[in-house]
Short mmCIF file of C-alpha atoms and ligand atoms in Angstrom, two decimals:
data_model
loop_
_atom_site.label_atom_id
_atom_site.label_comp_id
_atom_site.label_asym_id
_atom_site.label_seq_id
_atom_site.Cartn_x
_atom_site.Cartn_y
_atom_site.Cartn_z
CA UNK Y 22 64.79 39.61 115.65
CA UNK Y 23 63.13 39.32 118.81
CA UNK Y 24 64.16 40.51 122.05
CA UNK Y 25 62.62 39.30 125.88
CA UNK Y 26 61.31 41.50 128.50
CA UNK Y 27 64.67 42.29 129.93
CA UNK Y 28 66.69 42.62 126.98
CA UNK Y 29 68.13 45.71 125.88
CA UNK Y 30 69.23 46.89 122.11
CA UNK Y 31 72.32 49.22 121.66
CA UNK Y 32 71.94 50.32 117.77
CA UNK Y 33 74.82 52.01 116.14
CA UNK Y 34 74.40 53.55 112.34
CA UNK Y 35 76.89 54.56 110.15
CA UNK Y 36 77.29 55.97 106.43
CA UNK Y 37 75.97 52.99 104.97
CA UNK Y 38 72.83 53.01 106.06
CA UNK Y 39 72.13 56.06 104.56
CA UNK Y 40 73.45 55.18 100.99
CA UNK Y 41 70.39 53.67 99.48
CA UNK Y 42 69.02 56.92 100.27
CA UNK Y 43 71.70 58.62 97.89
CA UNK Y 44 74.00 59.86 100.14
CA UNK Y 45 77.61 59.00 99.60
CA UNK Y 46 79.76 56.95 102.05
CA UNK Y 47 83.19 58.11 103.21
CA UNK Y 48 84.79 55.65 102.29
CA UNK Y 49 83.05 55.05 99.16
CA UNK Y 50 83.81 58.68 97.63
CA UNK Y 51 87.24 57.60 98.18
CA UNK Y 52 87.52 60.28 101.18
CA UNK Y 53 86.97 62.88 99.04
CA UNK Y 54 85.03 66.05 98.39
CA UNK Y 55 85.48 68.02 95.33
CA UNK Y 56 88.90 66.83 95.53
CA UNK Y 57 89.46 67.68 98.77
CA UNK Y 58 89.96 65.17 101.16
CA UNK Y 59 87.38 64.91 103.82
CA UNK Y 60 90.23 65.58 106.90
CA UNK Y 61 90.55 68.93 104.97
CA UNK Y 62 87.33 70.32 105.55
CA UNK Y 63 85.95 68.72 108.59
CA UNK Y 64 88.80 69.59 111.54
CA UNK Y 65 89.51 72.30 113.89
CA UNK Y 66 92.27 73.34 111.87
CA UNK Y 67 90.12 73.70 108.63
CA UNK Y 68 87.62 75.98 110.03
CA UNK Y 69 90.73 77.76 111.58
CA UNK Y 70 92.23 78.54 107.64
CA UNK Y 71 89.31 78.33 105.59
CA UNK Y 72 85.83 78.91 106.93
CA UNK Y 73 84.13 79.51 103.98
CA UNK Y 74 85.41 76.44 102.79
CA UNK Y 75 84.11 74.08 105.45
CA UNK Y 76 80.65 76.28 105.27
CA UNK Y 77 80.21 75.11 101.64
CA UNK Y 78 80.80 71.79 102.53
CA UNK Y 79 78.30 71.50 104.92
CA UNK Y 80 75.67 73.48 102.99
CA UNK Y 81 75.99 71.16 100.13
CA UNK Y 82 75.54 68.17 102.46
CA UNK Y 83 72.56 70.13 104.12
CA UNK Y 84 71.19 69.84 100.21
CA UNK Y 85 72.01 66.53 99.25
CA UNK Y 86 70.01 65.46 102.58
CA UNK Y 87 67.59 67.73 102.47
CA UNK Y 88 66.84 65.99 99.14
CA UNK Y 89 67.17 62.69 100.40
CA UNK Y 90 64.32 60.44 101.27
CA UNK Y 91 64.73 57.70 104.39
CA UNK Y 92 64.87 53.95 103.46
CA UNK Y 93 63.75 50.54 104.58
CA UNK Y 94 66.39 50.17 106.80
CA UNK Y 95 65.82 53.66 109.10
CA UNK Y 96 62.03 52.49 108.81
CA UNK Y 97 62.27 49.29 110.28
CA UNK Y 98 64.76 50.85 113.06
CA UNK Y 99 61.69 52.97 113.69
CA UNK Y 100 59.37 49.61 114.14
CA UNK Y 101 62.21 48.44 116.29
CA UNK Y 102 61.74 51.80 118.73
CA UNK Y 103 58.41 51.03 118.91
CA UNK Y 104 58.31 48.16 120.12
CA UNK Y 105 61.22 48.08 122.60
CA UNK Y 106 60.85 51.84 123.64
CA UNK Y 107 63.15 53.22 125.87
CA UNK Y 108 64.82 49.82 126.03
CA UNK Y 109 66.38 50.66 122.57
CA UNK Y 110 69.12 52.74 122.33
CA UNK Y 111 69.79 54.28 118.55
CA UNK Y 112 73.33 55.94 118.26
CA UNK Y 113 74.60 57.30 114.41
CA UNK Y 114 77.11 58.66 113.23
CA UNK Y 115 75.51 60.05 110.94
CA UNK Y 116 74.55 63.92 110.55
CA UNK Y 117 71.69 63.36 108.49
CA UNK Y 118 68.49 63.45 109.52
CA UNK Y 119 66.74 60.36 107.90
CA UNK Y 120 66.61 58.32 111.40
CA UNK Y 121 63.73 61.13 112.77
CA UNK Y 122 62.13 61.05 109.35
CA UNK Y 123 61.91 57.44 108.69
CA UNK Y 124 59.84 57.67 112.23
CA UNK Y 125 62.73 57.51 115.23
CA UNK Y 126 61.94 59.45 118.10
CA UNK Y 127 65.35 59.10 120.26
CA UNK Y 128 67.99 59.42 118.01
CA UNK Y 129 71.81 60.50 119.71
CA UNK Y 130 73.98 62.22 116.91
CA UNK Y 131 76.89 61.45 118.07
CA UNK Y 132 79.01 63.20 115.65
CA UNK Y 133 76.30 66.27 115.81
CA UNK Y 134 73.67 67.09 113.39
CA UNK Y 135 74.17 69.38 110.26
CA UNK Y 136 70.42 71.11 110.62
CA UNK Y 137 72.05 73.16 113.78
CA UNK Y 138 74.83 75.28 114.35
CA UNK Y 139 76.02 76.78 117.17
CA UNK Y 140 78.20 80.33 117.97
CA UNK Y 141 81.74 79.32 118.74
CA UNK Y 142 81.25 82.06 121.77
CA UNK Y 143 78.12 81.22 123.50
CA UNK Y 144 77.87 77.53 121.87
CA UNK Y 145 74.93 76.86 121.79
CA UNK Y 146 73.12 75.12 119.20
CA UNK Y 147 70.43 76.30 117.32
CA UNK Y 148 68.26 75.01 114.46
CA UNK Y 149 69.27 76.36 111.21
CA UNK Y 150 68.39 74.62 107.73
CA UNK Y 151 70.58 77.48 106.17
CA UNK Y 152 72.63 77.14 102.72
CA UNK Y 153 75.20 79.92 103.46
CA UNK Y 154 76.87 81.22 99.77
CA UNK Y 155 78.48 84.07 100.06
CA UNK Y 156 78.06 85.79 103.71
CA UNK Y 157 79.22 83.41 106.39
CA UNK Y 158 77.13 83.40 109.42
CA UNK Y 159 77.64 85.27 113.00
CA UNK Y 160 76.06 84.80 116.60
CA UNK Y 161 72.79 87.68 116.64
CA UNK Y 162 73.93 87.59 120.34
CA UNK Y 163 77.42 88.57 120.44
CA UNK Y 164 78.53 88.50 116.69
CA UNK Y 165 81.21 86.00 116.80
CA UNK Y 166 81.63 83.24 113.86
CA UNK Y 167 78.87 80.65 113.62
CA UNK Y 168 80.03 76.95 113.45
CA UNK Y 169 78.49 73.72 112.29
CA UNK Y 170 77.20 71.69 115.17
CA UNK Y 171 79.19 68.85 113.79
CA UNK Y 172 81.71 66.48 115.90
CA UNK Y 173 85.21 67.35 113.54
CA UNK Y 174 88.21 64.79 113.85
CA UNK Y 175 90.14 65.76 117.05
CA UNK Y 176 86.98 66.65 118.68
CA UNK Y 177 85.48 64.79 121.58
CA UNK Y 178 81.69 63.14 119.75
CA UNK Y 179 78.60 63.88 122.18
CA UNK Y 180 77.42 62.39 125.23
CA UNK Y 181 79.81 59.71 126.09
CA UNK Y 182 79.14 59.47 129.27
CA UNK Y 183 75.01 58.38 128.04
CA UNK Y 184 76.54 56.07 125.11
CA UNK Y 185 78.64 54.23 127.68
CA UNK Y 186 76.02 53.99 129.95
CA UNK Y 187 74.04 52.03 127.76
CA UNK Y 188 76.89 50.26 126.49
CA UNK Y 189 76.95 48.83 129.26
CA UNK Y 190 73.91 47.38 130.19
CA UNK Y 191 73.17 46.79 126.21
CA UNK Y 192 72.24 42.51 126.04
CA UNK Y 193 72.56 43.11 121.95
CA UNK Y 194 74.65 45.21 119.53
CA UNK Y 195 73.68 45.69 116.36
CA UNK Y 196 75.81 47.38 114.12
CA UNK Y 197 74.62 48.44 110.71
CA UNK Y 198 76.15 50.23 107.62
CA UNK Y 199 79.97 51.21 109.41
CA UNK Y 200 83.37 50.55 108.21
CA UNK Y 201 84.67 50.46 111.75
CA UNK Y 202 87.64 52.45 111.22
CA UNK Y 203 86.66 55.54 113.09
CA UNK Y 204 87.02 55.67 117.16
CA UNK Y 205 85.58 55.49 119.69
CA UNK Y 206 82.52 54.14 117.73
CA UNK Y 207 84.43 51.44 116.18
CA UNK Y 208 85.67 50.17 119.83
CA UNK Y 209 81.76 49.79 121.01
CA UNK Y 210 81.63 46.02 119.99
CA UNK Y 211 84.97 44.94 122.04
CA UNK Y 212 82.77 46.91 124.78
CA UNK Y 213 79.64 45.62 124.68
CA UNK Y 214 81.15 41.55 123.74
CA UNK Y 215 83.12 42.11 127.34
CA UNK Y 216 80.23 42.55 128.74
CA UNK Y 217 78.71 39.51 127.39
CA UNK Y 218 76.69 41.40 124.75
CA UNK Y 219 75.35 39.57 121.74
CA UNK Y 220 77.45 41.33 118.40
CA UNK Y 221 75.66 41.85 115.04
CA UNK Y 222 76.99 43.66 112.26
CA UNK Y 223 75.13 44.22 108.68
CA UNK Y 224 76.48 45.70 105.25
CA UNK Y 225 77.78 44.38 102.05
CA UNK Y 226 81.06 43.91 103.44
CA UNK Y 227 83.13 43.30 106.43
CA UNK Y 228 83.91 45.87 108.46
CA UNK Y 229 87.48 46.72 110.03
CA UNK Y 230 86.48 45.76 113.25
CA UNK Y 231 84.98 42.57 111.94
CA UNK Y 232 86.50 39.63 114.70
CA UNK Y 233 84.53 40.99 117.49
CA UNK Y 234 81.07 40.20 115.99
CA UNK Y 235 79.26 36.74 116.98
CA UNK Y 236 77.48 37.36 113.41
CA UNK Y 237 77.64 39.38 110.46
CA UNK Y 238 74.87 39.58 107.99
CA UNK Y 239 75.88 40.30 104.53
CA UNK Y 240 73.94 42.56 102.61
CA UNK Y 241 73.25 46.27 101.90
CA UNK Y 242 70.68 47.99 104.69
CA UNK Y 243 67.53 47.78 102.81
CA UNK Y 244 67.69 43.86 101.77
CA UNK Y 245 68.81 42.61 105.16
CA UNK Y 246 66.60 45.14 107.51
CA UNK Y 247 63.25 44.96 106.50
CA UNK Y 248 63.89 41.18 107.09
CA UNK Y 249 65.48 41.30 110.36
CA UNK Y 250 62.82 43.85 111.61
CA UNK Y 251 59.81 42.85 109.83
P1 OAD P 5 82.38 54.84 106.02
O1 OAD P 5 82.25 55.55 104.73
O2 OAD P 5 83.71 54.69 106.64
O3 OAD P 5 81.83 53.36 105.87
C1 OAD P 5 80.61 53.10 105.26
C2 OAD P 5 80.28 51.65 105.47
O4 OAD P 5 78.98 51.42 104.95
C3 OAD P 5 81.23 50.67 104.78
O5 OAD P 5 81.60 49.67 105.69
C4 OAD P 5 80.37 50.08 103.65
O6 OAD P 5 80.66 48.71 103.42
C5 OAD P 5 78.99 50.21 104.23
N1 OAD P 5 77.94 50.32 103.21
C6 OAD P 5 78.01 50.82 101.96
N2 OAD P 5 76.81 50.74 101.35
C7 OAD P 5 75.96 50.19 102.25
C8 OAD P 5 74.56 49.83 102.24
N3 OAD P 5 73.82 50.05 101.16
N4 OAD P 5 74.03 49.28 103.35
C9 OAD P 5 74.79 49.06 104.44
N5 OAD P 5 76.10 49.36 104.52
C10 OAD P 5 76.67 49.92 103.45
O7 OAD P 5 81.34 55.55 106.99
P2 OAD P 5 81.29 55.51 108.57
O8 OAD P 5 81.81 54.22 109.10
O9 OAD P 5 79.92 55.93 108.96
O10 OAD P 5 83.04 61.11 111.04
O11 OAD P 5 82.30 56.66 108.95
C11 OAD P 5 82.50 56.93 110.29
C12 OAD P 5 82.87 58.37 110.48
O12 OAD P 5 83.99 58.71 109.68
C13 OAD P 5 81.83 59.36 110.02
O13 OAD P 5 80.80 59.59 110.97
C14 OAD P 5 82.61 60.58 109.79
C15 OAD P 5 83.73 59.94 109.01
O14 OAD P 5 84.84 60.62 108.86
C16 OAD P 5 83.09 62.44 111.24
O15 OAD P 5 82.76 63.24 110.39
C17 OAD P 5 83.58 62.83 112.59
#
């Protein structure tokens, strides 16, 4: 792909661009976790019931990435940053952290990151690679509960007023690993096509969402990116 002076690329990741990389899609583990469904442990109303529940969830995905290497595809996203700088915008929805380590320097979380949490009190987020077992976490500050910095379902995902922004004045979307069924990322493409936006998706299959792309690109993340983004 290559992009003139005045173009603009708005990048959103999803699941699936992680998987080569070993971590399981959503959709892929059915929705589940240990048998529990994923809605179970990653709302409001789950940390609400069961705390230590969603706090073993979250430290086992903090190991399974913390074990995971990044791939082709977050490498040649980094290639991409380089050369486009600021002009580049990369947004995931991911809570990994193979973007920065594949090389990304501007990465928005959108749904939060799982190497911070944050005290439900003073709320603000703090680094913390933690594996909590048996003792949940609370605030050194003020001793209430310590949360995952992690966007649940029902909660409002970070920054929209930047991601719009850039929406906006995005000339290309490219959309990679997603199964557009989760808003408000899955509404960015009818966004950026109205305003006259050029639409790419890639991953093995179509996505949800798929009518609002000019092109898809069939293929898993690491055969089509390296490619695309030499
Ligand atoms: P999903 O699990 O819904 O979708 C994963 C997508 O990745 C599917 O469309 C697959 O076809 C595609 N895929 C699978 N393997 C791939 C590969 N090797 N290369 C490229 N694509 C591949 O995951 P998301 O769409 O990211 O939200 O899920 C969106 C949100 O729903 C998540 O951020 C999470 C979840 O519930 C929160 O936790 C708030």
């Amino acid at each position: 792909m290559e992009f003139g002076a005045n173009e603009r690329v708005f990048v959103l990741t999803g699941a699936g661009i992680s998987a080569e990389s070993g971590l399981a899609t959503f959709r892929g583990s059915g929705g589940l976790w240990n048998g529990y469904r994923v809605e179970q442990v990653a709302t409001p109303e789950a940390w609400e019931t069961d705390p230590a529940l969603v706090w073993n969830f979250y430290s086992m995905r903090r190991k399974d990435a913390m074990a995971a290497e990044p791939n082709a595809a977050h490498r040649a996203l980094a290639r991409l940053e380089e050369r486009l700088g600021e002009r580049m915008f990369l947004c995931t929805q991911n809570v990994d952290d193979l973007h920065e380590r594949g090389g990304s320097q501007r990465v928005h979380h959108m749904h939060g990151t799982l190497f911070q949490s944050r005290c439900v009190r003073c709320e603000r987020p703090f680094d913390d690679r933690t594996v909590y077992d048996a003792e949940l976490p609370v605030c050194a500050e003020c001793g209430a509960a310590v949360r995952p910095h992690i966007v649940w379902f029902g909660e409002m995902p970070l920054d929209m007023e930047g991601i719009y922004r850039e929406l906006e004045r995005a000339t290309h979307l490219l959309v990679i690993g997603t199964s557009g069924a989760v808003y408000p990322a899955a509404g960015f493409v009818e966004i950026a096509k109205r305003r006259g936006a050029k639409t790419i998706y890639v991953g093995p299959e179509e996505p949800l969402n798929r009518s609002k792309f000019d092109e898809l690109v069939l293929g898993t993340a690491v055969e089509v990116m390296p490619g695309l983004i030499p």
